[in-house]
Short mmCIF file of C-alpha atoms in Angstrom, two decimals:
data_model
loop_
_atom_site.label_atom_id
_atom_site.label_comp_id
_atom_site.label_asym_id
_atom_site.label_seq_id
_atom_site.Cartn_x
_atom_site.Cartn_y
_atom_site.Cartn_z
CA UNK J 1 5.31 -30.35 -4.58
CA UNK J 2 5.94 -26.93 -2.74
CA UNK J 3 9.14 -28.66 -0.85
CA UNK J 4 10.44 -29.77 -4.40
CA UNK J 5 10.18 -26.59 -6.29
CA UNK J 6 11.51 -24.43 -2.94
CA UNK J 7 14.68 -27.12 -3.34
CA UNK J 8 15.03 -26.19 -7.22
CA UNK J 9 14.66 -22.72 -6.70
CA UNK J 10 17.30 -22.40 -3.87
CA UNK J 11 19.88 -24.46 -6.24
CA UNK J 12 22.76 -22.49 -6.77
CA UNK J 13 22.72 -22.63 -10.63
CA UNK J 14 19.60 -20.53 -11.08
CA UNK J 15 20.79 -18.20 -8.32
CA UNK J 16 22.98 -14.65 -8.44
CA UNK J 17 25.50 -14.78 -10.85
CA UNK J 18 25.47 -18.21 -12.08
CA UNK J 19 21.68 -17.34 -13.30
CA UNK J 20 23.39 -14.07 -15.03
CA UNK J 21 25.34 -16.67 -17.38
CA UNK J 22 22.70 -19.43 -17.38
CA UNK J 23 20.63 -16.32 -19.36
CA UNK J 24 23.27 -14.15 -21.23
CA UNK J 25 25.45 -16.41 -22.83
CA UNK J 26 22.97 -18.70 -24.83
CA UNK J 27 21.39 -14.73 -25.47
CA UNK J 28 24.62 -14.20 -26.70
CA UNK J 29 25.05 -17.59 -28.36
CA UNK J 30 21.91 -16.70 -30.43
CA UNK J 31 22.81 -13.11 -31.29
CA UNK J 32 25.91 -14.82 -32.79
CA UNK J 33 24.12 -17.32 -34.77
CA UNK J 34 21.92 -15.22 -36.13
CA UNK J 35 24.53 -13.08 -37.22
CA UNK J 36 26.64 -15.76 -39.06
CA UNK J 37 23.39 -16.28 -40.93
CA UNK J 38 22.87 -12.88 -42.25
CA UNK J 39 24.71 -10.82 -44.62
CA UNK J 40 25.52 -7.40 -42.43
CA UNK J 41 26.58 -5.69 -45.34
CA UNK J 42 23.19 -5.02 -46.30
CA UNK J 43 20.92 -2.84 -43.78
CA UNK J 44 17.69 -4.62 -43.80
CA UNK J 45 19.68 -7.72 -41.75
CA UNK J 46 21.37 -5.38 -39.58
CA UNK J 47 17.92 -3.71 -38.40
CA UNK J 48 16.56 -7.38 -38.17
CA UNK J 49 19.81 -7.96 -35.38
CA UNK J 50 18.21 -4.69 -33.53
CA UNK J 51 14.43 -6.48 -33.47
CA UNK J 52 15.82 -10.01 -32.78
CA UNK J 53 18.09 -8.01 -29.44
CA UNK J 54 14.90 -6.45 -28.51
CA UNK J 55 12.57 -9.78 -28.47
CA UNK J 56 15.26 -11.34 -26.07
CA UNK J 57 15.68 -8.29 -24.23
CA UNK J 58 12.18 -7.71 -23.54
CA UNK J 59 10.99 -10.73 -20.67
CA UNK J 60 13.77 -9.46 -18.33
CA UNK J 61 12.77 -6.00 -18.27
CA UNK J 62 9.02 -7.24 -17.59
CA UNK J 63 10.03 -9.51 -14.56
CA UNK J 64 12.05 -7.23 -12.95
CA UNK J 65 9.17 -4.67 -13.32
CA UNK J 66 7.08 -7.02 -11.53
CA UNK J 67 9.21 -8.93 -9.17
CA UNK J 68 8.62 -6.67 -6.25
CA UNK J 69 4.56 -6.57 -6.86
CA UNK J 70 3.99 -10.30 -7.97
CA UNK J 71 5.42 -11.77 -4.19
CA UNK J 72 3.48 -7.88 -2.44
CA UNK J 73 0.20 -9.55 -3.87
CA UNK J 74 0.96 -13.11 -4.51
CA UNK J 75 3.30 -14.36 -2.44
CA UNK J 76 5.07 -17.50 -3.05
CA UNK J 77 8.26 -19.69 -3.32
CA UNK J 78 8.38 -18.47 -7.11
CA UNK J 79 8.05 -14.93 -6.26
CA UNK J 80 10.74 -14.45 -3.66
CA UNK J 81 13.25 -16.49 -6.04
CA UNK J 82 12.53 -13.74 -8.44
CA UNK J 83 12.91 -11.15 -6.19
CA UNK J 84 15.90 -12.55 -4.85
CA UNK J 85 17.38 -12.31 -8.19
CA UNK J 86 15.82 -9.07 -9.28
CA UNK J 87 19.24 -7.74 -9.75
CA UNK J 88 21.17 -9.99 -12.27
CA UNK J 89 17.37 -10.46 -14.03
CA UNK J 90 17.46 -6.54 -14.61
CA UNK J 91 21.37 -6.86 -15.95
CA UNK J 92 20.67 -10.21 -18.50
CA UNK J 93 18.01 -7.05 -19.72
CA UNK J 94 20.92 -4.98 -20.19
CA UNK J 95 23.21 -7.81 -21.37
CA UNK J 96 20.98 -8.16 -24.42
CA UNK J 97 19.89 -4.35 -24.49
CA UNK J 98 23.99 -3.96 -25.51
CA UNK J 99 22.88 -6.17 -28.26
CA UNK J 100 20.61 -3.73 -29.91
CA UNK J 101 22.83 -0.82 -28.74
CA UNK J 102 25.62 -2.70 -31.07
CA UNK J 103 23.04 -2.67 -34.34
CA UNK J 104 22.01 0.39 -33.98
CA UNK J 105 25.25 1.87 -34.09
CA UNK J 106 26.52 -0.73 -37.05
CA UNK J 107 23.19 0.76 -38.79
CA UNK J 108 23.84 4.82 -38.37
CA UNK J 109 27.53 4.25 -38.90
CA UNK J 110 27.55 2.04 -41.98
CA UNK J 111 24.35 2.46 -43.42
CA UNK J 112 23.42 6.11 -42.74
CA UNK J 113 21.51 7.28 -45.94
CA UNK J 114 19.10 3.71 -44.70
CA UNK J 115 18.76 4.84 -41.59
CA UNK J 116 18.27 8.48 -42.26
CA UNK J 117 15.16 7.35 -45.22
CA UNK J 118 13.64 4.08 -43.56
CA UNK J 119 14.47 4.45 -39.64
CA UNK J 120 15.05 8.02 -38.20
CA UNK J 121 12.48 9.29 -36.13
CA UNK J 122 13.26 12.29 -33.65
CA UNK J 123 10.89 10.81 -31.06
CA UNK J 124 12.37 7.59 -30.63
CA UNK J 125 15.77 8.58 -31.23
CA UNK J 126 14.62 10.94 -28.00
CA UNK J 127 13.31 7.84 -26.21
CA UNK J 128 15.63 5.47 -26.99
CA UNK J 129 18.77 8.09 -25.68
CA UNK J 130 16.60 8.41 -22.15
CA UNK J 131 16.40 4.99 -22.61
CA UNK J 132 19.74 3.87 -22.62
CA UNK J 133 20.80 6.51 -20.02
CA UNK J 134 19.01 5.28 -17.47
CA UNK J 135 19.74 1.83 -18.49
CA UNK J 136 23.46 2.48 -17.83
CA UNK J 137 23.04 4.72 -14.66
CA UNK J 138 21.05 1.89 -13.07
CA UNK J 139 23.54 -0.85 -14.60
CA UNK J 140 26.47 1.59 -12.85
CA UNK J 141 24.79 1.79 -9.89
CA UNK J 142 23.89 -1.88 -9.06
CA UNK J 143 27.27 -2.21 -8.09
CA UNK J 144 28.82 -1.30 -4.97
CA UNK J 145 31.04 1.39 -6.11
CA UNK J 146 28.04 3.13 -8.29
CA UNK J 147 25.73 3.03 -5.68
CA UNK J 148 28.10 4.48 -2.69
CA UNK J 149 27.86 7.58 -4.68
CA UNK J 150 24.20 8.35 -4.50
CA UNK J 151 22.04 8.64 -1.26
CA UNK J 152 19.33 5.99 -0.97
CA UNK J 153 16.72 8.79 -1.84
CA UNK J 154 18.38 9.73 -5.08
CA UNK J 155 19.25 5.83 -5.63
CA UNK J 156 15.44 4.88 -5.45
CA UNK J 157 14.23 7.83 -7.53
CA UNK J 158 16.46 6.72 -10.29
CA UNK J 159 15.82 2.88 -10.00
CA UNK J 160 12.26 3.75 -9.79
CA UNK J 161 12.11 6.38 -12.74
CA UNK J 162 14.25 4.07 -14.81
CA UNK J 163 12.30 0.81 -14.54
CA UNK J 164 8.73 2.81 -15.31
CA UNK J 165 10.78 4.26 -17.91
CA UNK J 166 12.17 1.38 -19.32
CA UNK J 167 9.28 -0.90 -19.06
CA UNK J 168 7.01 1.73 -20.75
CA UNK J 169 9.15 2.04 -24.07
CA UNK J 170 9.50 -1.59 -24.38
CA UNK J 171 5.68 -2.51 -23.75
CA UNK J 172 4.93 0.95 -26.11
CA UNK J 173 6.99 -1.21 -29.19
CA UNK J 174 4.53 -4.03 -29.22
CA UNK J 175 1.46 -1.82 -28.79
CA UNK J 176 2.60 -0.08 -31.67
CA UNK J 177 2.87 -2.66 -33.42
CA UNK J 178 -0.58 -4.47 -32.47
CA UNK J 179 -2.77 -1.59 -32.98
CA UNK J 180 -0.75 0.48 -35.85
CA UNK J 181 1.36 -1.88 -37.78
CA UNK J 182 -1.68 -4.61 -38.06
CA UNK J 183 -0.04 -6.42 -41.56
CA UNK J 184 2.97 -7.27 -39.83
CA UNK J 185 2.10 -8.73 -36.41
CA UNK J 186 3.14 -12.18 -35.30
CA UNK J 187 2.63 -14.28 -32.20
CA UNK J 188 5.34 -12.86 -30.06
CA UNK J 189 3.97 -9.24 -30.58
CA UNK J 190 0.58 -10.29 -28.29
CA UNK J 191 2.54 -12.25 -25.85
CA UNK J 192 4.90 -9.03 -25.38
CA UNK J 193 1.83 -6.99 -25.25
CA UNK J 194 -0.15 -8.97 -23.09
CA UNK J 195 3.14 -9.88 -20.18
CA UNK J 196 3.91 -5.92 -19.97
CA UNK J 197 -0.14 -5.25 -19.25
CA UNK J 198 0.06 -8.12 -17.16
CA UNK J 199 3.09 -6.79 -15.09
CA UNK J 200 1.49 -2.95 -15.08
CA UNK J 201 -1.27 -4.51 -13.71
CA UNK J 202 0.76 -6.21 -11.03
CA UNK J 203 2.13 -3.05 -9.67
CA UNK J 204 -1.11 -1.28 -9.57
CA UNK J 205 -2.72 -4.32 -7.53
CA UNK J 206 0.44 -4.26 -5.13
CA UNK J 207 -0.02 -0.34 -4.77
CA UNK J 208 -3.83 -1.13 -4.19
CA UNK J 209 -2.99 -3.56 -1.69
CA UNK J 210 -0.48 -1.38 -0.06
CA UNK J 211 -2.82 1.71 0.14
CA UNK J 212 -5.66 -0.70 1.64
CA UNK J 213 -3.42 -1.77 4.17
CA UNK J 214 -2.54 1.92 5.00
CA UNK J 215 -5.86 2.53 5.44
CA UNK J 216 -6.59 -0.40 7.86
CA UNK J 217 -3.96 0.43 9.87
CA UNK J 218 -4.81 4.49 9.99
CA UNK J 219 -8.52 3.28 10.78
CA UNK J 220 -7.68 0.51 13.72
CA UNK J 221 -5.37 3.09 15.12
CA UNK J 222 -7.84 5.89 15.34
CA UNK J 223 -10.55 3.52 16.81
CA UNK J 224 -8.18 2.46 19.46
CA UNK J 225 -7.26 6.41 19.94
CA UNK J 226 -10.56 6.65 20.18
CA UNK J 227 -11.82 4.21 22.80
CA UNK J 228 -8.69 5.47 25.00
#
């Protein structure tokens, strides 16, 4: 069973780029659908395009959060596929992320005086601009050319800042909405809330394990020192 799934999960469909497409275009393909459906003339659909970009958005963002911890504490075939493809599973997040970008400018640029009355909110209009700036600086800077221009210090900080900072405003949407907005939760709201606990959770056990392992290591080195 092990042999099988290591032979699916080094096939070169779900791997790099080709796993990029396998993801974005039926996220696309659905974005588009969805909008052929709707009348965009009115603001309500529009802001239902910015949820719908979010819910698609959102798994990507939670497995690259925890790709690095899930194969630090359990590691597996699984986990090292997903780390191997950390990268294009952070852009398909970004992919769809344009998405919403796209609505939320249709929705301040054509219906203003709706988004002014039913949507504005200085905080998340503060959030969502950090947001998006990391999301781009980390989307520059995944390529070659992007990344040549930062050391590997300031490259880490801002890969590191922007994925706690990133994962944190998506997982903060669905725990709004679970313990504020009680009328209008569905399924997908506790799954959300429950898979970006579940990956915070991950990278505190990995930096448990890690600090453990520290310790271990300081411990048998100072007996050794000490029997010297």
């Amino acid at each position: 069973m092990s042999t099988n799934l290591n032979s699916l999960l080094q096939s070169k469909i779900i791997n790099g780029w080709k796993l990029f497409w396998l993801i974005t275009l039926p996220v696309s393909a659905t974005m588009l659908f969805s909008m052929s459906g709707k009348d965009l003339s009115t603001a309500p659909a529009v802001s239902s395009m910015i949820q719908l970009a979010v819910r698609c958005a959102v798994p990507f963002v939670f497995l690259a959060f925890g790709a690095s911890s899930l194969h630090a504490v359990f590691p597996s075939t699984f986990s090292r596929w997903l780390l191997r493809n950390r990268k294009q599973i952070g852009l398909c997040f970004a992919s769809a992320m344009a998405w919403q970008l796209l609505f939320i400018l249709w929705l301040v640029g054509v219906h203003t005086e709706y988004y002014v009355s039913e949507v504005y909110a200085l905080s998340d209009v503060v959030e969502g601009v950090v947001g998006y700036t990391f999301l781009i600086a980390m989307v520059l800077t995944s390529f070659r050319f992007g990344r040549s221009r930062l050391t590997p210090k300031q490259w880490k900080l801002l890969h590191t800042g922007g994925i706690y900072w990133l994962w944190a405003y998506a997982w903060s949407v669905y725990w709004w909405n679970l313990f504020y907005y009680p009328d209008g939760q569905v399924l997908l709201d506790y799954v959300y809330y429950w898979g970006g606990l579940l990956a915070w959770g991950l990278r505190m056990s990995a930096w448990t394990k890690k600090r453990w392992q520290q310790s271990a290591a300081q411990n048998s080195f100072q007996t050794e020192a000490a029997g010297i």
